[in-house]
């Protein structure tokens, strides 16, 4: 209502065009604020019904899932399903993971504000944004050049200054930036790439879907302690396959 007051004052001063433009602007602004509030409610419902209800308890993860505007990471054709309980296509035969899977992998990685993370498979950039809300910095690699550019532009526009992204084959990790406290691989392979194990910091955790990329995989958590790696096998999941660049 306060936004409409300014145009009325103009109206009294008799400048009709200016007041009309101001009214239009104010109506748009009010509509925008209403949409924003509605999307925030949808996001909160997503966190309560899909994530808290399934046992995710890490406060940082829940806060991040409630904060990151998932609807800005999906193609406009998928907008109405942005907060649905499922993965969505993002083009180039790739998907943005289901919200619960993003939250589950984030919690498994034990994120904290002093940690440095590496993500393989930037996709839309959503998982990177969720991590970046909690940790110190996120390095993320994407093998589809178009997606790499789209995600990096989106993350910059949204102000995620602590995400550094690049195009490339994540199989090799990012040796120049290693070691990483957290490594998340959001594409499936039948084994964990050796370079990623090497780039895991002491006390670090690596989370990756491992198994037959064409059918079902299991989420694996690797932990490195005193240089020794231990492996834990968790839930069955379905991810798109980890690809390799041809010349390698
Ligand atoms: N984390 C993403 C979704 C991942 S989908 C999100 O939040 O939206 C898996 C992504 O991994 C796809 O975008 C795919 O192109 C990418 N990918 C597959 N193989 C890869 C590789 N070797 N290196 C880097 N990215 C890879």
XYZ file of C-alpha atoms and ligand atoms in Angstrom:
274
model
C 0.000 0.000 0.000
C 2.872 2.329 0.849
C 4.244 1.690 -2.659
C 1.043 3.102 -4.132
C 1.237 6.285 -2.071
C 4.053 7.853 -4.117
C 2.142 7.688 -7.451
C -0.902 9.275 -5.755
C 1.200 12.220 -4.635
C 2.359 12.599 -8.236
C -1.237 12.423 -9.417
C -2.026 15.423 -7.249
C 0.862 17.284 -8.818
C -0.861 16.678 -12.178
C 1.918 14.744 -13.950
C -0.253 11.949 -15.414
C 2.363 10.004 -17.394
C 4.811 9.853 -14.524
C 2.138 8.700 -12.104
C 0.903 6.023 -14.526
C 4.421 4.639 -14.899
C 4.911 4.680 -11.151
C 1.619 2.851 -10.599
C 2.658 0.183 -13.129
C 6.035 -0.186 -11.461
C 4.448 -0.473 -8.001
C 1.962 -3.105 -9.168
C 4.824 -5.149 -10.661
C 6.801 -4.789 -7.450
C 3.862 -5.909 -5.308
C 3.261 -8.907 -7.613
C 6.948 -9.790 -7.442
C 6.898 -9.657 -3.632
C 3.764 -11.826 -3.559
C 5.403 -14.430 -5.871
C 8.522 -14.403 -3.744
C 6.551 -15.012 -0.554
C 4.590 -17.825 -2.241
C 7.801 -19.502 -3.467
C 9.360 -19.185 -0.006
C 6.292 -20.952 1.445
C 6.579 -23.713 -1.193
C 10.252 -24.107 -0.333
C 9.490 -24.320 3.369
C 6.837 -26.969 2.679
C 9.411 -28.903 0.592
C 11.851 -28.856 3.536
C 9.228 -29.994 6.050
C 7.465 -32.692 4.010
C 10.310 -34.105 1.890
C 13.406 -33.548 3.985
C 12.677 -33.182 7.719
C 9.976 -35.874 7.439
C 12.586 -38.292 6.015
C 15.019 -37.806 8.854
C 17.454 -35.067 7.768
C 18.446 -33.205 10.949
C 21.633 -31.219 10.202
C 20.642 -27.580 10.918
C 23.020 -26.124 8.284
C 21.644 -28.424 5.581
C 18.018 -27.604 6.474
C 18.755 -23.863 6.530
C 20.476 -24.038 3.137
C 17.630 -26.047 1.560
C 15.179 -23.476 2.901
C 17.253 -20.597 1.565
C 18.447 -21.529 -1.957
C 15.812 -20.521 -4.580
C 15.546 -23.909 -6.370
C 13.055 -22.432 -8.869
C 15.898 -20.312 -10.314
C 17.914 -23.472 -11.081
C 15.299 -25.260 -13.222
C 14.359 -24.497 -16.857
C 11.282 -22.263 -17.164
C 9.343 -25.222 -18.625
C 9.807 -27.023 -15.260
C 8.985 -24.047 -13.053
C 5.738 -25.396 -11.657
C 7.555 -28.546 -10.460
C 10.574 -26.739 -9.010
C 9.668 -27.794 -5.454
C 8.299 -31.263 -6.345
C 9.661 -34.441 -4.816
C 11.623 -35.574 -7.886
C 14.575 -34.884 -10.178
C 13.886 -32.615 -13.180
C 15.410 -32.448 -16.663
C 17.826 -29.538 -17.227
C 18.651 -30.264 -20.882
C 21.547 -32.178 -22.503
C 20.058 -35.436 -21.048
C 21.009 -34.278 -17.532
C 18.948 -33.702 -14.400
C 18.847 -31.588 -11.253
C 18.641 -34.108 -8.376
C 15.548 -34.606 -6.221
C 15.595 -32.168 -3.248
C 15.839 -35.007 -0.703
C 18.907 -36.508 -2.418
C 20.629 -33.090 -2.410
C 19.897 -32.693 1.309
C 20.929 -36.291 2.084
C 24.275 -36.001 0.265
C 24.913 -32.603 1.852
C 24.297 -33.953 5.369
C 26.459 -37.037 4.668
C 29.345 -34.735 3.711
C 29.226 -33.139 7.244
C 29.498 -29.554 5.952
C 30.881 -26.823 8.228
C 31.918 -23.236 7.697
C 35.676 -23.853 7.688
C 35.526 -26.594 5.015
C 36.566 -26.633 1.371
C 34.453 -28.719 -1.007
C 34.782 -30.176 -4.502
C 31.709 -31.139 -6.517
C 31.890 -33.229 -9.687
C 28.867 -32.616 -11.938
C 27.785 -28.972 -11.559
C 24.632 -29.493 -13.666
C 22.298 -26.623 -12.767
C 24.572 -25.433 -9.934
C 21.913 -26.181 -7.286
C 23.939 -28.646 -5.192
C 26.933 -26.300 -5.336
C 24.744 -23.431 -4.067
C 23.366 -25.541 -1.196
C 26.916 -26.481 -0.135
C 28.154 -22.896 -0.563
C 25.558 -21.681 1.959
C 27.354 -23.737 4.619
C 31.028 -24.266 3.747
C 33.901 -21.833 3.117
C 34.342 -22.508 -0.602
C 33.061 -24.818 -3.318
C 34.974 -25.884 -6.431
C 32.736 -27.478 -9.049
C 33.421 -29.131 -12.424
C 30.988 -29.788 -15.288
C 31.699 -31.780 -18.462
C 28.888 -30.358 -20.677
C 30.243 -26.956 -21.770
C 26.792 -25.347 -22.184
C 25.735 -26.404 -18.685
C 29.069 -25.224 -17.250
C 28.534 -21.747 -18.719
C 24.851 -21.562 -17.721
C 25.538 -22.634 -14.146
C 28.497 -20.319 -13.691
C 26.458 -17.340 -14.979
C 23.522 -18.247 -12.736
C 25.698 -18.672 -9.630
C 27.411 -15.333 -10.258
C 24.064 -13.570 -10.753
C 22.836 -15.020 -7.469
C 25.924 -13.683 -5.705
C 27.661 -16.957 -4.819
C 31.163 -15.492 -4.646
C 32.511 -18.587 -2.844
C 31.810 -20.971 -5.756
C 34.558 -21.442 -8.344
C 33.395 -23.425 -11.349
C 35.035 -24.787 -14.454
C 34.374 -26.895 -17.512
C 36.233 -30.203 -17.669
C 36.369 -33.887 -16.795
C 35.852 -34.210 -13.054
C 37.281 -37.746 -13.039
C 40.699 -36.163 -12.534
C 39.472 -33.857 -9.773
C 41.089 -30.419 -9.401
C 44.671 -31.179 -8.259
C 45.743 -27.497 -8.144
C 43.090 -26.780 -5.499
C 43.412 -30.035 -3.492
C 43.102 -31.267 -0.795
C 39.343 -31.065 -0.182
C 37.515 -31.719 3.104
C 34.428 -32.699 1.138
C 34.119 -34.319 -2.306
C 30.606 -34.820 -3.721
C 30.201 -36.677 -6.995
C 26.713 -36.213 -8.436
C 27.081 -38.670 -11.343
C 27.442 -42.459 -11.124
C 30.323 -44.772 -12.028
C 31.253 -48.392 -11.294
C 34.240 -47.274 -9.206
C 35.490 -44.243 -7.308
C 38.096 -42.345 -9.369
C 41.569 -42.793 -7.837
C 42.489 -39.071 -8.267
C 39.492 -38.100 -6.116
C 40.606 -40.437 -3.308
C 44.053 -38.833 -3.465
C 42.612 -35.307 -3.327
C 40.608 -36.021 -0.164
C 42.027 -34.201 2.881
C 42.871 -35.908 6.147
C 39.543 -36.308 7.997
C 37.713 -35.629 4.713
C 34.566 -37.285 3.383
C 33.723 -38.285 -0.198
C 30.129 -39.079 -1.182
C 29.386 -40.748 -4.524
C 26.835 -43.054 -6.185
C 28.709 -46.234 -7.172
C 27.387 -49.194 -9.168
C 26.092 -49.969 -12.643
C 25.411 -46.511 -14.155
C 22.652 -48.025 -16.334
C 20.602 -49.407 -13.427
C 20.949 -48.852 -9.681
C 23.852 -47.532 -7.652
C 24.539 -47.233 -3.920
C 25.614 -44.085 -2.157
C 29.132 -44.657 -0.877
C 30.814 -42.563 1.813
C 34.627 -42.675 1.959
C 36.403 -41.330 5.024
C 40.144 -40.663 5.182
C 41.810 -41.038 8.615
C 45.580 -41.129 9.147
C 45.896 -41.683 5.409
C 43.657 -44.772 5.538
C 40.374 -44.878 3.652
C 37.264 -46.568 4.992
C 34.134 -47.189 2.977
C 30.485 -47.223 3.986
C 27.674 -48.365 1.660
C 24.274 -46.667 2.098
C 20.979 -46.344 0.207
C 20.302 -47.398 -3.406
C 20.032 -44.341 -5.692
C 19.790 -43.497 -9.406
C 22.103 -40.948 -10.989
C 23.088 -40.091 -14.556
C 26.423 -41.689 -15.591
C 29.806 -40.058 -15.009
C 31.154 -39.379 -18.497
C 34.746 -39.161 -19.718
C 36.218 -36.741 -22.243
C 37.105 -38.660 -25.423
C 40.804 -37.886 -25.655
C 41.460 -39.487 -22.242
N 24.645 -31.519 -9.147
C 23.752 -31.178 -10.236
C 23.039 -32.362 -10.866
C 23.956 -33.392 -11.349
S 23.511 -34.239 -12.821
C 22.725 -30.167 -9.811
O 22.654 -29.813 -8.626
O 21.962 -29.698 -10.677
C 25.137 -34.824 -13.172
C 25.992 -33.837 -13.880
O 27.293 -34.406 -13.977
C 25.533 -33.567 -15.306
O 25.390 -32.191 -15.501
C 26.681 -34.151 -16.149
O 26.897 -33.449 -17.356
C 27.854 -34.032 -15.213
N 28.993 -34.921 -15.483
C 28.963 -36.189 -15.962
N 30.214 -36.680 -16.052
C 31.052 -35.706 -15.611
C 32.468 -35.599 -15.478
N 33.309 -36.603 -15.804
N 32.976 -34.442 -15.002
C 32.186 -33.406 -14.670
N 30.844 -33.438 -14.792
C 30.275 -34.579 -15.244
